[in-house]
Amino acid sequence: MISVSFLKSKYNCEDTIALIDKSNASLIHVDLMDGLYVPNKNFEINEIMALLKNVNKPIDIHLMVNNPLIYIKELVKLKPYIITIHLDGTPNILETLEFIKRHNIKVGVAINPHENEHIIDNYIDQIDYVLIMSVNPGYGGQKFIPDVLKKVNYLKDKFLIGIDGGINEDSIKLLKGYPIDIIVSGAYICLSDNYNEKIEKLNKMV
Ligand code: DX5
Ligand code: ZN
């Protein structure tokens, strides 16, 4: 499944979201950054709510924020398919994971490139999805870090697995043979004029 991130695009956010929504992507990947957990900040919560309120595709939310529960309490109104948090930005981890689960949303945890896959060990029963970051979070259009793929072995058969960052028609070749359920791709698709052509290229490679 391809989940398309609109962090870096040729067009403005509204137009990019509309294009993703019309495309053959399986999910729309929503990166929310607060300027604290990562140096970059993109939207206020009310802005992202307005941008997404009419989206038809399943929404895959990736929170790169400190204290994500504050945002999640609002975001559940969008009935997203997945909400993914970073544990090191979350003061009340169990409460946050259980809040997501109670709303029948898949519970995701992201693992940064420098973080060990065992950081999730205390929360295995609460987690549905692990998002392996293949770039340092904060910016679209960075280079894929192949080393992170060694984390898949431990995570497979336990969770749905996603990979996020630097995916294009070259780096996707490195995913061959890995049981990855959701592939997030941003700049490769959204800097092009033909989203479906790029999505199809990625789908053909896995
Ligand atoms: C990085 C974000 C990613 C990123 C993906 O902080 O979480 O979702 O925007 O986009 P590309 O494919 O451009 O790396
Ligand atoms: Zn992301």
Tab-separated table of C-alpha atoms and ligand atoms in Angstrom:
chain	number	residue	atom	x	y	z
A	1	MET	CA	0.000	0.000	0.000
A	2	ILE	CA	1.261	3.443	-0.855
A	3	SER	CA	0.551	6.309	1.541
A	4	VAL	CA	1.298	9.712	0.046
A	5	SER	CA	2.781	12.542	2.120
A	6	PHE	CA	2.142	16.139	0.992
A	7	LEU	CA	4.949	17.727	3.036
A	8	LYS	CA	6.897	18.695	-0.061
A	9	SER	CA	4.922	19.438	-3.201
A	10	LYS	CA	4.843	21.420	-6.415
A	11	TYR	CA	1.409	22.756	-5.532
A	12	ASN	CA	-0.169	24.277	-2.426
A	13	CYS	CA	-1.500	21.975	0.304
A	14	GLU	CA	-5.178	22.185	-0.698
A	15	ASP	CA	-4.445	21.287	-4.327
A	16	THR	CA	-1.966	18.564	-3.368
A	17	ILE	CA	-4.424	16.931	-0.971
A	18	ALA	CA	-7.118	17.004	-3.674
A	19	LEU	CA	-4.724	15.382	-6.142
A	20	ILE	CA	-3.750	12.637	-3.684
A	21	ASP	CA	-7.398	12.056	-2.850
A	22	LYS	CA	-8.209	11.525	-6.555
A	23	SER	CA	-5.148	9.329	-7.158
A	24	ASN	CA	-4.631	5.573	-6.846
A	25	ALA	CA	-2.860	5.983	-3.491
A	26	SER	CA	-4.193	3.718	-0.735
A	27	LEU	CA	-3.829	6.293	2.049
A	28	ILE	CA	-3.054	9.954	2.592
A	29	HIS	CA	-0.122	10.445	4.981
A	30	VAL	CA	-0.475	13.543	7.159
A	31	ASP	CA	2.723	14.837	8.767
A	32	LEU	CA	2.076	17.222	11.635
A	33	MET	CA	5.094	19.008	13.137
A	34	ASP	CA	5.122	21.419	16.074
A	35	GLY	CA	8.553	23.045	15.816
A	36	LEU	CA	9.480	21.462	19.170
A	37	TYR	CA	9.732	17.717	18.632
A	38	VAL	CA	11.293	18.576	15.275
A	39	PRO	CA	12.756	21.982	14.328
A	40	ASN	CA	10.159	22.464	11.605
A	41	LYS	CA	6.537	23.487	12.142
A	42	ASN	CA	3.812	23.137	9.520
A	43	PHE	CA	0.194	23.513	10.707
A	44	GLU	CA	-1.868	24.565	13.665
A	45	ILE	CA	-4.401	21.908	14.635
A	46	ASN	CA	-7.358	23.918	13.273
A	47	GLU	CA	-5.594	24.322	9.920
A	48	ILE	CA	-5.000	20.601	9.517
A	49	MET	CA	-8.588	19.831	10.561
A	50	ALA	CA	-9.877	22.206	7.871
A	51	LEU	CA	-7.558	20.770	5.212
A	52	LEU	CA	-8.646	17.186	5.861
A	53	LYS	CA	-12.326	17.465	6.635
A	54	ASN	CA	-13.502	16.468	3.137
A	55	VAL	CA	-10.878	13.865	2.283
A	56	ASN	CA	-12.294	10.525	1.091
A	57	LYS	CA	-9.199	8.341	1.371
A	58	PRO	CA	-8.229	6.694	4.661
A	59	ILE	CA	-6.092	9.108	6.667
A	60	ASP	CA	-2.722	8.021	8.055
A	61	ILE	CA	-1.599	10.603	10.627
A	62	HIS	CA	2.062	10.916	11.658
A	63	LEU	CA	2.526	13.196	14.664
A	64	MET	CA	5.994	14.673	15.053
A	65	VAL	CA	5.020	16.689	18.115
A	66	ASN	CA	5.599	16.843	21.840
A	67	ASN	CA	2.579	15.750	23.868
A	68	PRO	CA	0.577	14.268	20.978
A	69	LEU	CA	-2.539	13.534	23.089
A	70	ILE	CA	-3.559	17.203	22.905
A	71	TYR	CA	-3.664	16.947	19.103
A	72	ILE	CA	-5.168	13.457	19.055
A	73	LYS	CA	-8.208	14.595	21.049
A	74	GLU	CA	-9.102	16.824	18.104
A	75	LEU	CA	-7.847	14.580	15.280
A	76	VAL	CA	-10.067	11.601	16.242
A	77	LYS	CA	-12.984	13.648	14.845
A	78	LEU	CA	-11.557	13.000	11.372
A	79	LYS	CA	-11.929	9.242	11.985
A	80	PRO	CA	-8.416	8.499	10.714
A	81	TYR	CA	-7.325	4.957	9.882
A	82	ILE	CA	-4.007	5.214	11.768
A	83	ILE	CA	-2.463	7.648	14.242
A	84	THR	CA	1.293	7.286	14.742
A	85	ILE	CA	3.250	8.922	17.553
A	86	HIS	CA	6.905	9.106	18.609
A	87	LEU	CA	7.401	7.683	22.109
A	88	ASP	CA	10.193	10.103	23.036
A	89	GLY	CA	7.833	13.058	22.518
A	90	THR	CA	5.055	11.493	24.611
A	91	PRO	CA	4.911	12.046	28.392
A	92	ASN	CA	1.875	9.801	29.026
A	93	ILE	CA	2.523	6.928	26.639
A	94	LEU	CA	0.012	4.321	27.846
A	95	GLU	CA	-2.785	6.854	28.186
A	96	THR	CA	-2.089	8.136	24.670
A	97	LEU	CA	-1.934	4.688	23.034
A	98	GLU	CA	-5.100	3.579	24.814
A	99	PHE	CA	-6.931	6.756	23.832
A	100	ILE	CA	-6.209	6.055	20.153
A	101	LYS	CA	-7.277	2.409	20.476
A	102	ARG	CA	-10.527	3.335	22.243
A	103	HIS	CA	-11.500	5.315	19.162
A	104	ASN	CA	-11.044	2.257	16.919
A	105	ILE	CA	-8.047	3.794	15.198
A	106	LYS	CA	-4.912	1.777	14.490
A	107	VAL	CA	-2.230	2.610	17.046
A	108	GLY	CA	1.102	3.459	15.422
A	109	VAL	CA	4.536	4.094	16.888
A	110	ALA	CA	7.380	5.541	14.825
A	111	ILE	CA	11.021	4.552	15.338
A	112	ASN	CA	13.605	7.161	14.365
A	113	PRO	CA	16.744	6.064	12.477
A	114	HIS	CA	18.933	6.322	15.606
A	115	GLU	CA	16.388	4.555	17.859
A	116	ASN	CA	16.469	0.849	18.655
A	117	GLU	CA	13.503	-1.330	17.636
A	118	HIS	CA	13.190	-2.504	21.260
A	119	ILE	CA	11.900	0.928	22.386
A	120	ILE	CA	8.416	-0.469	21.756
A	121	ASP	CA	8.873	-3.524	23.962
A	122	ASN	CA	6.818	-2.245	26.915
A	123	TYR	CA	3.846	-1.461	24.659
A	124	ILE	CA	3.607	-4.506	22.395
A	125	ASP	CA	0.001	-5.213	23.465
A	126	GLN	CA	-1.131	-1.679	22.681
A	127	ILE	CA	0.539	-1.232	19.277
A	128	ASP	CA	-0.902	-2.215	15.868
A	129	TYR	CA	1.551	-0.518	13.539
A	130	VAL	CA	5.241	0.381	13.597
A	131	LEU	CA	6.497	3.097	11.279
A	132	ILE	CA	10.202	2.701	10.605
A	133	MET	CA	11.639	6.144	9.857
A	134	SER	CA	14.121	5.925	6.995
A	135	VAL	CA	15.065	9.621	7.348
A	136	ASN	CA	15.332	11.864	10.382
A	137	PRO	CA	11.873	13.337	10.902
A	138	GLY	CA	11.175	16.963	10.043
A	139	TYR	CA	11.637	17.456	6.321
A	140	GLY	CA	10.417	15.949	3.052
A	141	GLY	CA	12.756	15.064	0.220
A	142	GLN	CA	15.644	13.605	2.253
A	143	LYS	CA	17.823	10.622	1.353
A	144	PHE	CA	16.773	7.082	2.335
A	145	ILE	CA	18.880	5.474	5.118
A	146	PRO	CA	19.115	1.737	4.192
A	147	ASP	CA	20.477	0.675	7.587
A	148	VAL	CA	17.017	0.997	9.205
A	149	LEU	CA	15.745	-2.054	7.305
A	150	LYS	CA	17.473	-4.369	9.745
A	151	LYS	CA	14.715	-3.482	12.248
A	152	VAL	CA	12.108	-5.274	10.132
A	153	ASN	CA	13.186	-8.718	11.238
A	154	TYR	CA	12.241	-8.101	14.867
A	155	LEU	CA	8.970	-6.327	14.034
A	156	LYS	CA	7.588	-8.656	11.371
A	157	ASP	CA	4.726	-10.985	12.348
A	158	LYS	CA	4.032	-8.765	15.376
A	159	PHE	CA	2.731	-5.567	13.765
A	160	LEU	CA	1.755	-3.927	10.526
A	161	ILE	CA	4.965	-2.337	9.275
A	162	GLY	CA	5.446	0.981	7.487
A	163	ILE	CA	8.464	2.794	6.170
A	164	ASP	CA	8.695	6.577	5.887
A	165	GLY	CA	11.225	8.808	4.187
A	166	GLY	CA	13.249	9.000	1.003
A	167	ILE	CA	11.242	6.439	-0.980
A	168	ASN	CA	11.564	6.779	-4.743
A	169	GLU	CA	11.899	4.418	-7.709
A	170	ASP	CA	15.548	3.684	-6.798
A	171	SER	CA	15.390	3.316	-3.012
A	172	ILE	CA	12.256	1.157	-3.232
A	173	LYS	CA	14.377	-1.593	-4.792
A	174	LEU	CA	16.048	-1.993	-1.394
A	175	LEU	CA	12.687	-3.007	0.137
A	176	LYS	CA	12.428	-6.167	-1.976
A	177	GLY	CA	11.835	-9.218	0.223
A	178	TYR	CA	10.906	-7.177	3.317
A	179	PRO	CA	7.310	-7.632	4.552
A	180	ILE	CA	6.391	-3.938	4.556
A	181	ASP	CA	2.671	-3.164	4.519
A	182	ILE	CA	2.641	0.613	4.083
A	183	ILE	CA	5.171	2.560	2.060
A	184	VAL	CA	5.080	6.318	2.638
A	185	SER	CA	6.302	8.457	-0.214
A	186	GLY	CA	6.171	12.235	-0.524
A	187	ALA	CA	8.484	14.289	-2.695
A	188	TYR	CA	8.898	11.566	-5.322
A	189	ILE	CA	5.153	11.680	-6.016
A	190	CYS	CA	4.170	15.247	-5.151
A	191	LEU	CA	6.973	16.963	-7.053
A	192	SER	CA	5.743	15.212	-10.211
A	193	ASP	CA	2.875	16.028	-12.561
A	194	ASN	CA	1.496	12.527	-12.721
A	195	TYR	CA	0.851	11.021	-9.307
A	196	ASN	CA	-0.636	7.777	-10.635
A	197	GLU	CA	2.346	7.095	-12.867
A	198	LYS	CA	4.705	7.420	-9.873
A	199	ILE	CA	2.435	5.393	-7.555
A	200	GLU	CA	2.240	2.655	-10.168
A	201	LYS	CA	6.038	2.605	-10.512
A	202	LEU	CA	6.390	2.106	-6.756
A	203	ASN	CA	3.648	-0.541	-6.658
A	204	LYS	CA	5.316	-2.470	-9.476
A	205	MET	CA	8.584	-2.684	-7.563
A	206	VAL	CA	7.216	-4.312	-4.405
B	1	DX5	C1	9.567	13.186	7.359
B	1	DX5	C2	8.122	12.819	7.138
B	1	DX5	C3	7.881	11.997	5.926
B	1	DX5	C4	8.305	12.620	4.640
B	1	DX5	C5	8.113	11.664	3.499
B	1	DX5	O1	9.658	13.930	8.499
B	1	DX5	O2	7.630	12.090	8.226
B	1	DX5	O3	6.532	11.550	5.872
B	1	DX5	O4	7.635	13.799	4.368
B	1	DX5	O5	8.413	12.331	2.354
B	1	DX5	P1	9.646	11.997	1.397
B	1	DX5	O6	9.193	10.812	0.597
B	1	DX5	O7	9.754	13.241	0.622
B	1	DX5	O8	10.855	11.679	2.236
B	2	ZN	ZN	5.716	11.018	7.929
